[in-house]
Amino acid sequence: MAYQPPSPPGFLASLPFDRRLAGHDVRASIAWARALARADVLTTDEERTIVGGLETIAQELESGAFPFRPELEDIHFNIERRLIEGIGPLGGKLHTGRSRNDQIATDTRLYVKDVIRQALEGARAYRAALIRQAEATIDVIMPAYTHLQRAQPVLLAHHLMAYVEMAERDAGRLGDALARADVMPLGSAALTGTAYAIDRDALAADLGFADVSRNSMDAVADRDYIIEFLSAAALMMAHLSRLAEEVILWSSEEFGFARVGADYASGSSIMPQKRNPDIAELVRGKTGRAIGNLVALLTTVKALPLAYNRDLQEDKEPLFDAADTLLDSIEMMTGMVSTLAFRPEAMRAAAEGGYILATELADYLATRGVPFREAHGITRGLVEAAMRDGRELRGLTLDDYRRASPHFGPDALQITLESAIARRDIVGGTAPGRVRDAIADARRRLESDTR
Ligand code: ARG
């Protein structure tokens, strides 16, 4: 068959994706009808009829009876046509003084504000789940890693609380994005501002916007508010993927540090012994699309001249995809974190084995006046000798220590995981008291943070 180019109407259409904005579009249109009436462009009767017609459409959308027609290109034309079908030619007055350009900018801002509020709510639940696990595992000791090599002992709670810090910053970024999205473009019309005496402040109050845009050309061309959300979403996904990766490692047989709840794992179709951490893997994998969405929209707006260009229609699919991905991933991670069953014995055994207390030995010498660089060399020699003999540090005798340095006394044998952790008694450190305080502070911030 000969090549059939896509028909122009199909290529132009945004309805397949912007139909999601139907509710926001109706809301903005109702507010616009009221603003037109306040400006004496519509009579009170006309306003009542138009608002009534739009409310009927809202019900149709709610019940699923609204007839979406892709041949009408986008959601704005679909709703306008339906209004005219419902109330007659008067419906054609609704579009007085506005443009699809300020309409779509308004709809997407309303949408972004809703999504960010949901993401913030999700982030709160996620933080609460991490905090609960930290509280429940406050006594558990594990190895902390650098380069994925066992480095020093740490409280599991301290490790978990690191993710609370990330989530708090993520919430902060989402909150910042929300504040800048909370500006109303409506009244900018196509690009130079509406020619009707619209009270934009009253209109903004009606739609729940904190402010009105100051420049009509910027207002219809600006997609920063979406990019900021995509950026905050990509970074939050990156953080979720880091915890997802740890959960995947921890739940492997090699680590054996944790088991994910049955609802967050899948069996294998051929290997009956397996409990695969699929949910964590999907969160890790979906982070790629979140980052891709950010790059896609940045690339779309790059070098676009003012003001509206049809390129900007390409903002919606990345936005919707990122919103779905982020909200779902936060929810999945919250559930997964809540159902994680840790294995304190396995974590402790991993921390006890090997040479994890070597830094403690170097510190021991340093506190007895040996310059740290030298102490480091002495301890390194001890560790290497022990490794050569196939012994762990705890297998060394006082004689072994003394041969390495006369500064070692019998108390060097008293160095334990607990003592190493207890010495990190500083703001931000892993000493149990500090971690308890950090948990209490995080809980307080969570409860006082009303965003
Ligand atoms: N569907 C369009 C979009 O999403 C709405 C704005 C269209 N404006 C225009 N001048 N063609 O961007």
CSV table of C-alpha atoms and ligand atoms in Angstrom, one decimal:
chain,number,residue,atom,x,y,z
A,1,MET,CA,0.0,0.0,0.0
A,2,ALA,CA,1.2,3.5,-0.8
A,3,TYR,CA,2.4,5.7,2.0
A,4,GLN,CA,-0.4,7.5,3.7
A,5,PRO,CA,0.7,10.7,5.5
A,6,PRO,CA,-1.1,11.3,8.8
A,7,SER,CA,-4.0,13.6,8.2
A,8,PRO,CA,-3.2,17.2,9.4
A,9,PRO,CA,-6.2,17.2,11.8
A,10,GLY,CA,-4.8,14.1,13.5
A,11,PHE,CA,-1.3,15.5,13.7
A,12,LEU,CA,-2.6,18.7,15.2
A,13,ALA,CA,-4.8,17.0,17.8
A,14,SER,CA,-4.0,17.2,21.4
A,15,LEU,CA,-7.3,15.8,22.6
A,16,PRO,CA,-6.0,12.3,23.2
A,17,PHE,CA,-3.9,13.7,26.0
A,18,ASP,CA,-5.3,17.1,27.0
A,19,ARG,CA,-8.7,15.6,27.8
A,20,ARG,CA,-7.2,15.1,31.2
A,21,LEU,CA,-7.5,18.9,31.6
A,22,ALA,CA,-11.3,18.9,31.0
A,23,GLY,CA,-12.2,19.5,34.6
A,24,HIS,CA,-9.7,22.4,34.9
A,25,ASP,CA,-10.8,23.9,31.6
A,26,VAL,CA,-14.4,24.0,32.8
A,27,ARG,CA,-13.4,25.5,36.1
A,28,ALA,CA,-11.4,28.2,34.4
A,29,SER,CA,-14.3,28.9,31.9
A,30,ILE,CA,-16.9,29.3,34.7
A,31,ALA,CA,-14.6,31.8,36.4
A,32,TRP,CA,-14.0,33.5,33.0
A,33,ALA,CA,-17.8,33.8,32.5
A,34,ARG,CA,-18.2,35.5,35.9
A,35,ALA,CA,-15.3,37.8,35.1
A,36,LEU,CA,-17.0,38.8,31.8
A,37,ALA,CA,-20.2,39.5,33.6
A,38,ARG,CA,-18.3,41.7,36.1
A,39,ALA,CA,-16.9,43.6,33.2
A,40,ASP,CA,-20.4,44.0,31.7
A,41,VAL,CA,-19.5,42.0,28.7
A,42,LEU,CA,-22.2,39.5,29.7
A,43,THR,CA,-25.6,40.3,31.3
A,44,THR,CA,-26.4,38.5,34.5
A,45,ASP,CA,-28.8,36.3,32.6
A,46,GLU,CA,-26.2,35.4,30.0
A,47,GLU,CA,-23.7,34.6,32.8
A,48,ARG,CA,-26.2,32.4,34.5
A,49,THR,CA,-27.0,30.5,31.3
A,50,ILE,CA,-23.4,30.0,30.4
A,51,VAL,CA,-22.3,28.9,33.9
A,52,GLY,CA,-25.3,26.5,34.0
A,53,GLY,CA,-24.3,25.0,30.6
A,54,LEU,CA,-20.7,24.6,31.9
A,55,GLU,CA,-21.9,22.9,35.1
A,56,THR,CA,-23.9,20.5,33.0
A,57,ILE,CA,-20.7,19.7,31.1
A,58,ALA,CA,-18.9,19.2,34.4
A,59,GLN,CA,-21.6,16.6,35.3
A,60,GLU,CA,-21.2,14.9,31.9
A,61,LEU,CA,-17.4,14.7,32.5
A,62,GLU,CA,-18.1,13.3,35.9
A,63,SER,CA,-20.5,10.6,34.7
A,64,GLY,CA,-18.5,9.7,31.6
A,65,ALA,CA,-21.3,10.9,29.3
A,66,PHE,CA,-19.3,13.8,27.7
A,67,PRO,CA,-18.8,13.1,24.0
A,68,PHE,CA,-15.1,13.6,23.3
A,69,ARG,CA,-14.5,14.4,19.6
A,70,PRO,CA,-10.9,14.1,18.4
A,71,GLU,CA,-11.7,15.8,15.2
A,72,LEU,CA,-12.2,19.0,17.2
A,73,GLU,CA,-8.5,19.0,17.9
A,74,ASP,CA,-8.3,19.9,21.6
A,75,ILE,CA,-10.1,20.0,24.9
A,76,HIS,CA,-10.9,23.7,24.6
A,77,PHE,CA,-12.8,23.3,21.3
A,78,ASN,CA,-14.5,20.2,22.6
A,79,ILE,CA,-15.9,22.0,25.6
A,80,GLU,CA,-16.9,25.1,23.7
A,81,ARG,CA,-18.7,23.1,21.0
A,82,ARG,CA,-20.5,21.1,23.7
A,83,LEU,CA,-21.6,24.4,25.4
A,84,ILE,CA,-23.0,25.8,22.2
A,85,GLU,CA,-24.9,22.5,21.6
A,86,GLY,CA,-26.3,22.8,25.1
A,87,ILE,CA,-27.3,26.4,25.4
A,88,GLY,CA,-27.2,27.7,21.8
A,89,PRO,CA,-25.3,30.5,20.1
A,90,LEU,CA,-24.9,32.3,23.4
A,91,GLY,CA,-22.3,29.8,24.2
A,92,GLY,CA,-20.1,31.5,21.6
A,93,LYS,CA,-19.8,34.5,23.8
A,94,LEU,CA,-17.7,32.7,26.4
A,95,HIS,CA,-14.6,33.0,24.3
A,96,THR,CA,-14.8,36.8,24.3
A,97,GLY,CA,-11.5,38.4,25.3
A,98,ARG,CA,-9.6,35.2,25.8
A,99,SER,CA,-7.5,32.9,23.7
A,100,ARG,CA,-6.6,29.2,23.8
A,101,ASN,CA,-3.2,30.5,24.6
A,102,ASP,CA,-4.0,31.9,28.0
A,103,GLN,CA,-6.6,29.2,28.5
A,104,ILE,CA,-4.1,26.3,28.2
A,105,ALA,CA,-1.6,28.1,30.3
A,106,THR,CA,-4.3,28.5,33.0
A,107,ASP,CA,-5.5,25.0,32.8
A,108,THR,CA,-2.0,23.5,33.1
A,109,ARG,CA,-1.1,25.7,36.0
A,110,LEU,CA,-4.2,24.5,37.8
A,111,TYR,CA,-3.2,21.0,37.0
A,112,VAL,CA,0.4,21.4,38.1
A,113,LYS,CA,-0.8,22.9,41.4
A,114,ASP,CA,-3.1,19.9,42.0
A,115,VAL,CA,-0.4,17.4,41.2
A,116,ILE,CA,2.2,19.1,43.4
A,117,ARG,CA,-0.2,19.1,46.3
A,118,GLN,CA,-0.7,15.4,45.8
A,119,ALA,CA,3.0,14.8,45.5
A,120,LEU,CA,3.6,16.7,48.7
A,121,GLU,CA,1.0,14.6,50.5
A,122,GLY,CA,2.7,11.5,49.2
A,123,ALA,CA,6.1,12.8,50.3
A,124,ARG,CA,4.7,13.3,53.8
A,125,ALA,CA,3.5,9.7,54.0
A,126,TYR,CA,6.8,8.5,52.6
A,127,ARG,CA,8.8,10.5,55.2
A,128,ALA,CA,6.5,9.1,57.9
A,129,ALA,CA,7.1,5.5,56.8
A,130,LEU,CA,10.9,6.0,56.9
A,131,ILE,CA,10.7,7.7,60.3
A,132,ARG,CA,8.6,4.8,61.7
A,133,GLN,CA,11.1,2.3,60.4
A,134,ALA,CA,14.0,4.3,61.9
A,135,GLU,CA,12.2,4.3,65.3
A,136,ALA,CA,11.5,0.6,65.1
A,137,THR,CA,15.1,-0.3,64.3
A,138,ILE,CA,16.9,2.1,66.5
A,139,ASP,CA,19.1,-0.6,68.0
A,140,VAL,CA,20.1,-2.2,64.7
A,141,ILE,CA,23.8,-1.9,63.7
A,142,MET,CA,24.9,-2.4,60.1
A,143,PRO,CA,27.9,-1.7,58.0
A,144,ALA,CA,28.0,1.7,56.3
A,145,TYR,CA,29.5,1.6,52.8
A,146,THR,CA,31.7,3.7,50.6
A,147,HIS,CA,32.5,2.4,47.1
A,148,LEU,CA,30.1,-0.5,48.2
A,149,GLN,CA,32.9,-1.6,50.5
A,150,ARG,CA,32.2,-2.0,54.2
A,151,ALA,CA,33.5,1.2,55.7
A,152,GLN,CA,32.4,1.8,59.3
A,153,PRO,CA,29.6,0.6,61.5
A,154,VAL,CA,26.4,2.7,61.6
A,155,LEU,CA,22.9,2.6,63.0
A,156,LEU,CA,20.4,1.4,60.4
A,157,ALA,CA,18.2,4.2,61.6
A,158,HIS,CA,20.9,6.7,60.7
A,159,HIS,CA,21.0,5.2,57.2
A,160,LEU,CA,17.2,5.4,56.8
A,161,MET,CA,17.1,9.0,58.1
A,162,ALA,CA,19.4,10.0,55.3
A,163,TYR,CA,16.5,9.3,53.0
A,164,VAL,CA,14.2,11.4,55.1
A,165,GLU,CA,16.7,14.3,54.5
A,166,MET,CA,16.4,13.8,50.8
A,167,ALA,CA,12.7,13.6,50.9
A,168,GLU,CA,12.5,16.8,52.9
A,169,ARG,CA,14.6,18.6,50.3
A,170,ASP,CA,12.4,17.1,47.6
A,171,ALA,CA,9.3,18.5,49.3
A,172,GLY,CA,11.0,21.9,49.6
A,173,ARG,CA,11.6,21.9,45.9
A,174,LEU,CA,8.1,20.9,45.1
A,175,GLY,CA,6.8,23.6,47.4
A,176,ASP,CA,9.0,26.2,45.6
A,177,ALA,CA,7.6,25.0,42.3
A,178,LEU,CA,4.1,25.3,43.6
A,179,ALA,CA,4.6,28.9,44.7
A,180,ARG,CA,5.8,29.9,41.2
A,181,ALA,CA,3.0,27.9,39.5
A,182,ASP,CA,0.5,29.8,41.6
A,183,VAL,CA,0.3,32.8,39.1
A,184,MET,CA,-2.7,33.3,36.8
A,185,PRO,CA,-2.1,33.9,33.1
A,186,LEU,CA,-5.8,34.4,32.3
A,187,GLY,CA,-6.4,37.8,30.9
A,188,SER,CA,-3.3,37.7,28.7
A,189,ALA,CA,-5.5,36.6,25.8
A,190,ALA,CA,-3.5,35.6,22.7
A,191,LEU,CA,-0.3,37.5,23.8
A,192,THR,CA,-0.9,41.2,24.3
A,193,GLY,CA,-3.5,41.2,27.0
A,194,THR,CA,-7.3,41.2,26.8
A,195,ALA,CA,-9.1,44.3,25.5
A,196,TYR,CA,-11.9,43.9,28.0
A,197,ALA,CA,-12.1,45.5,31.4
A,198,ILE,CA,-11.5,42.2,33.3
A,199,ASP,CA,-10.7,42.5,37.0
A,200,ARG,CA,-7.9,40.0,37.0
A,201,ASP,CA,-7.4,40.1,40.7
A,202,ALA,CA,-11.0,39.1,41.3
A,203,LEU,CA,-10.6,36.4,38.7
A,204,ALA,CA,-7.4,35.1,40.3
A,205,ALA,CA,-9.2,34.9,43.7
A,206,ASP,CA,-12.1,33.1,42.1
A,207,LEU,CA,-9.7,30.5,40.7
A,208,GLY,CA,-7.6,30.2,43.8
A,209,PHE,CA,-4.4,31.8,42.3
A,210,ALA,CA,-2.2,33.7,44.7
A,211,ASP,CA,-1.1,36.2,42.0
A,212,VAL,CA,-1.6,37.4,38.4
A,213,SER,CA,1.0,37.4,35.7
A,214,ARG,CA,2.7,40.7,35.1
A,215,ASN,CA,3.5,40.4,31.4
A,216,SER,CA,1.1,38.9,28.8
A,217,MET,CA,3.7,37.7,26.4
A,218,ASP,CA,5.6,35.9,29.1
A,219,ALA,CA,2.4,34.5,30.5
A,220,VAL,CA,1.5,32.6,27.3
A,221,ALA,CA,5.0,31.6,26.4
A,222,ASP,CA,6.2,30.5,29.9
A,223,ARG,CA,6.5,26.9,30.7
A,224,ASP,CA,8.9,27.3,33.6
A,225,TYR,CA,6.4,26.1,36.1
A,226,ILE,CA,6.2,22.7,34.3
A,227,ILE,CA,9.9,22.5,33.9
A,228,GLU,CA,10.4,23.2,37.6
A,229,PHE,CA,7.9,20.5,38.5
A,230,LEU,CA,9.6,18.1,36.1
A,231,SER,CA,13.0,19.0,37.6
A,232,ALA,CA,11.8,18.4,41.2
A,233,ALA,CA,10.1,15.2,40.1
A,234,ALA,CA,13.2,13.9,38.3
A,235,LEU,CA,15.4,14.6,41.4
A,236,MET,CA,12.9,13.1,43.7
A,237,MET,CA,12.7,10.0,41.4
A,238,ALA,CA,16.5,9.9,41.5
A,239,HIS,CA,16.4,9.8,45.3
A,240,LEU,CA,13.7,7.1,45.3
A,241,SER,CA,15.8,5.1,42.9
A,242,ARG,CA,18.7,5.2,45.3
A,243,LEU,CA,16.7,3.7,48.1
A,244,ALA,CA,15.1,1.2,45.6
A,245,GLU,CA,18.6,0.1,44.6
A,246,GLU,CA,19.6,-0.4,48.3
A,247,VAL,CA,16.5,-2.4,48.9
A,248,ILE,CA,17.3,-4.5,45.9
A,249,LEU,CA,20.8,-5.1,47.2
A,250,TRP,CA,19.7,-5.7,50.8
A,251,SER,CA,17.1,-8.3,49.7
A,252,SER,CA,19.6,-10.3,47.6
A,253,GLU,CA,20.9,-13.5,49.1
A,254,GLU,CA,24.4,-12.0,49.0
A,255,PHE,CA,23.4,-9.3,51.5
A,256,GLY,CA,20.4,-10.9,53.2
A,257,PHE,CA,19.8,-7.7,55.1
A,258,ALA,CA,16.0,-7.3,54.5
A,259,ARG,CA,13.0,-8.9,53.0
A,260,VAL,CA,10.4,-6.9,51.0
A,261,GLY,CA,6.8,-7.6,51.8
A,262,ALA,CA,5.1,-10.1,49.6
A,263,ASP,CA,2.9,-7.4,48.0
A,264,TYR,CA,6.0,-5.6,46.8
A,265,ALA,CA,7.8,-8.7,45.3
A,266,SER,CA,7.0,-11.2,42.6
A,267,GLY,CA,7.8,-14.8,42.3
A,268,SER,CA,9.6,-16.2,39.3
A,269,SER,CA,7.7,-18.1,36.8
A,270,ILE,CA,10.3,-20.9,36.8
A,271,MET,CA,12.4,-20.5,39.9
A,272,PRO,CA,10.2,-21.2,42.9
A,273,GLN,CA,12.7,-20.0,45.5
A,274,LYS,CA,12.7,-16.4,44.3
A,275,ARG,CA,11.2,-13.3,45.7
A,276,ASN,CA,12.1,-10.6,43.3
A,277,PRO,CA,12.0,-7.0,44.3
A,278,ASP,CA,10.1,-5.9,41.2
A,279,ILE,CA,8.5,-2.8,42.6
A,280,ALA,CA,11.9,-1.4,43.6
A,281,GLU,CA,13.2,-2.3,40.2
A,282,LEU,CA,10.4,-0.5,38.5
A,283,VAL,CA,10.9,2.6,40.6
A,284,ARG,CA,14.6,2.5,39.7
A,285,GLY,CA,13.7,1.9,36.0
A,286,LYS,CA,11.0,4.6,35.8
A,287,THR,CA,13.5,7.2,37.0
A,288,GLY,CA,14.8,7.1,33.4
A,289,ARG,CA,11.5,8.4,32.1
A,290,ALA,CA,11.2,11.1,34.7
A,291,ILE,CA,14.6,12.4,33.7
A,292,GLY,CA,13.7,12.0,30.0
A,293,ASN,CA,10.6,14.1,30.5
A,294,LEU,CA,12.6,17.0,31.9
A,295,VAL,CA,15.1,16.9,29.1
A,296,ALA,CA,12.3,16.7,26.5
A,297,LEU,CA,10.6,19.8,27.6
A,298,LEU,CA,13.8,21.8,28.2
A,299,THR,CA,14.7,20.9,24.6
A,300,THR,CA,11.2,22.0,23.4
A,301,VAL,CA,11.4,25.5,24.9
A,302,LYS,CA,15.1,26.1,24.0
A,303,ALA,CA,15.4,28.9,21.5
A,304,LEU,CA,11.6,29.3,21.0
A,305,PRO,CA,10.7,32.8,20.1
A,306,LEU,CA,8.0,34.7,21.9
A,307,ALA,CA,5.2,34.2,22.4
A,308,TYR,CA,3.0,31.1,22.0
A,309,ASN,CA,4.2,28.5,19.5
A,310,ARG,CA,2.5,25.2,18.7
A,311,ASP,CA,5.7,23.5,20.0
A,312,LEU,CA,4.3,24.2,23.4
A,313,GLN,CA,1.6,21.7,22.9
A,314,GLU,CA,4.4,19.1,23.4
A,315,ASP,CA,4.5,20.1,27.1
A,316,LYS,CA,1.6,17.9,28.2
A,317,GLU,CA,2.7,14.4,27.6
A,318,PRO,CA,6.0,14.7,29.6
A,319,LEU,CA,4.0,16.5,32.3
A,320,PHE,CA,1.3,13.9,32.6
A,321,ASP,CA,3.8,11.1,32.4
A,322,ALA,CA,6.1,12.6,35.1
A,323,ALA,CA,3.1,13.2,37.3
A,324,ASP,CA,1.8,9.7,37.1
A,325,THR,CA,5.3,8.2,37.5
A,326,LEU,CA,6.1,10.3,40.5
A,327,LEU,CA,2.8,9.9,42.3
A,328,ASP,CA,2.8,6.1,41.7
A,329,SER,CA,6.4,5.7,42.7
A,330,ILE,CA,6.1,7.6,45.9
A,331,GLU,CA,3.1,5.5,46.9
A,332,MET,CA,4.9,2.3,46.0
A,333,MET,CA,8.0,3.2,47.9
A,334,THR,CA,5.9,4.2,50.9
A,335,GLY,CA,4.2,0.9,51.0
A,336,MET,CA,7.4,-1.0,50.4
A,337,VAL,CA,9.4,0.8,53.1
A,338,SER,CA,6.5,0.1,55.6
A,339,THR,CA,6.6,-3.6,54.8
A,340,LEU,CA,10.4,-4.0,54.8
A,341,ALA,CA,11.5,-6.7,57.4
A,342,PHE,CA,15.1,-6.1,58.4
A,343,ARG,CA,17.4,-8.9,59.5
A,344,PRO,CA,19.4,-7.4,62.4
A,345,GLU,CA,21.6,-10.5,62.8
A,346,ALA,CA,22.7,-10.5,59.2
A,347,MET,CA,23.5,-6.8,59.3
A,348,ARG,CA,25.4,-7.2,62.6
A,349,ALA,CA,27.3,-10.2,61.2
A,350,ALA,CA,28.3,-8.2,58.2
A,351,ALA,CA,29.5,-5.4,60.4
A,352,GLU,CA,31.4,-7.6,62.7
A,353,GLY,CA,33.3,-9.5,60.0
A,354,GLY,CA,36.3,-8.0,58.4
A,355,TYR,CA,38.1,-4.9,59.1
A,356,ILE,CA,35.4,-2.3,59.7
A,357,LEU,CA,36.9,-1.1,63.0
A,358,ALA,CA,40.2,-0.2,61.4
A,359,THR,CA,39.4,3.5,61.5
A,360,GLU,CA,38.6,3.2,65.2
A,361,LEU,CA,42.1,1.7,65.8
A,362,ALA,CA,43.7,4.6,63.9
A,363,ASP,CA,41.6,7.0,66.0
A,364,TYR,CA,42.7,5.2,69.1
A,365,LEU,CA,46.3,5.9,68.3
A,366,ALA,CA,45.5,9.5,67.3
A,367,THR,CA,43.9,10.2,70.6
A,368,ARG,CA,47.1,9.0,72.2
A,369,GLY,CA,49.2,11.5,70.4
A,370,VAL,CA,50.2,9.6,67.3
A,371,PRO,CA,49.8,11.9,64.2
A,372,PHE,CA,46.8,10.6,62.4
A,373,ARG,CA,48.7,10.0,59.1
A,374,GLU,CA,51.1,7.8,61.0
A,375,ALA,CA,48.3,6.1,62.9
A,376,HIS,CA,46.6,5.4,59.6
A,377,GLY,CA,49.8,3.7,58.3
A,378,ILE,CA,50.2,1.6,61.4
A,379,THR,CA,46.6,0.4,61.3
A,380,ARG,CA,46.9,-0.3,57.6
A,381,GLY,CA,49.9,-2.5,58.3
A,382,LEU,CA,47.9,-4.4,61.0
A,383,VAL,CA,45.0,-4.9,58.6
A,384,GLU,CA,47.3,-6.1,55.8
A,385,ALA,CA,49.1,-8.5,58.1
A,386,ALA,CA,45.8,-9.9,59.4
A,387,MET,CA,44.5,-10.3,55.9
A,388,ARG,CA,47.7,-12.2,54.9
A,389,ASP,CA,47.1,-14.6,57.8
A,390,GLY,CA,43.4,-14.9,56.9
A,391,ARG,CA,42.4,-13.4,60.2
A,392,GLU,CA,39.8,-10.7,61.1
A,393,LEU,CA,40.7,-7.8,63.3
A,394,ARG,CA,38.9,-9.3,66.3
A,395,GLY,CA,41.3,-12.3,66.0
A,396,LEU,CA,44.3,-10.2,66.8
A,397,THR,CA,45.9,-10.3,70.2
A,398,LEU,CA,47.4,-7.5,72.3
A,399,ASP,CA,50.8,-8.8,71.3
A,400,ASP,CA,49.9,-8.3,67.7
A,401,TYR,CA,48.8,-4.7,68.4
A,402,ARG,CA,51.9,-4.0,70.5
A,403,ARG,CA,54.2,-5.2,67.8
A,404,ALA,CA,52.5,-2.6,65.5
A,405,SER,CA,52.7,0.2,68.0
A,406,PRO,CA,53.7,0.6,71.6
A,407,HIS,CA,50.9,3.0,72.0
A,408,PHE,CA,48.3,0.2,72.0
A,409,GLY,CA,47.1,-0.7,75.5
A,410,PRO,CA,44.7,-3.5,76.6
A,411,ASP,CA,41.7,-1.2,76.0
A,412,ALA,CA,42.4,-1.5,72.3
A,413,LEU,CA,40.8,-4.9,72.6
A,414,GLN,CA,37.7,-3.2,74.0
A,415,ILE,CA,36.9,-1.4,70.8
A,416,THR,CA,33.5,-2.6,69.6
A,417,LEU,CA,30.8,-1.7,67.0
A,418,GLU,CA,28.9,-0.1,69.8
A,419,SER,CA,31.9,2.0,71.0
A,420,ALA,CA,32.7,3.1,67.5
A,421,ILE,CA,29.1,4.2,67.0
A,422,ALA,CA,28.8,5.9,70.4
A,423,ARG,CA,31.9,8.0,69.7
A,424,ARG,CA,30.2,9.7,66.7
A,425,ASP,CA,28.4,11.9,69.2
A,426,ILE,CA,28.1,15.1,67.2
A,427,VAL,CA,25.3,16.9,65.3
A,428,GLY,CA,24.7,14.7,62.2
A,429,GLY,CA,26.6,11.7,63.7
A,430,THR,CA,25.4,8.2,64.2
A,431,ALA,CA,25.7,8.0,68.0
A,432,PRO,CA,22.3,6.6,69.3
A,433,GLY,CA,21.4,9.7,71.2
A,434,ARG,CA,22.0,11.9,68.2
A,435,VAL,CA,20.0,9.6,65.9
A,436,ARG,CA,17.1,9.6,68.4
A,437,ASP,CA,17.2,13.4,68.5
A,438,ALA,CA,17.3,13.5,64.7
A,439,ILE,CA,14.3,11.2,64.4
A,440,ALA,CA,12.4,13.4,67.0
A,441,ASP,CA,13.3,16.6,65.1
A,442,ALA,CA,12.3,15.0,61.7
A,443,ARG,CA,9.0,14.0,63.2
A,444,ARG,CA,8.4,17.5,64.6
A,445,ARG,CA,9.2,19.0,61.2
A,446,LEU,CA,6.8,16.6,59.6
A,447,GLU,CA,4.0,17.5,61.9
A,448,SER,CA,4.6,21.2,61.7
A,449,ASP,CA,5.0,21.3,58.0
A,450,THR,CA,1.5,22.0,56.7
A,451,ARG,CA,2.5,22.1,53.0
B,1,ARG,N1,-3.8,22.6,22.2
B,1,ARG,C1,-3.1,23.7,22.3
B,1,ARG,C2,-1.9,23.5,23.2
B,1,ARG,O1,-1.9,22.6,23.9
B,1,ARG,C3,-3.9,24.8,22.9
B,1,ARG,C4,-3.4,26.2,22.5
B,1,ARG,C5,-3.5,26.4,21.0
B,1,ARG,N2,-3.3,27.7,20.6
B,1,ARG,C6,-3.1,28.0,19.3
B,1,ARG,N3,-2.8,29.2,19.0
B,1,ARG,N4,-3.1,27.1,18.4
B,1,ARG,O2,-0.9,24.2,23.2
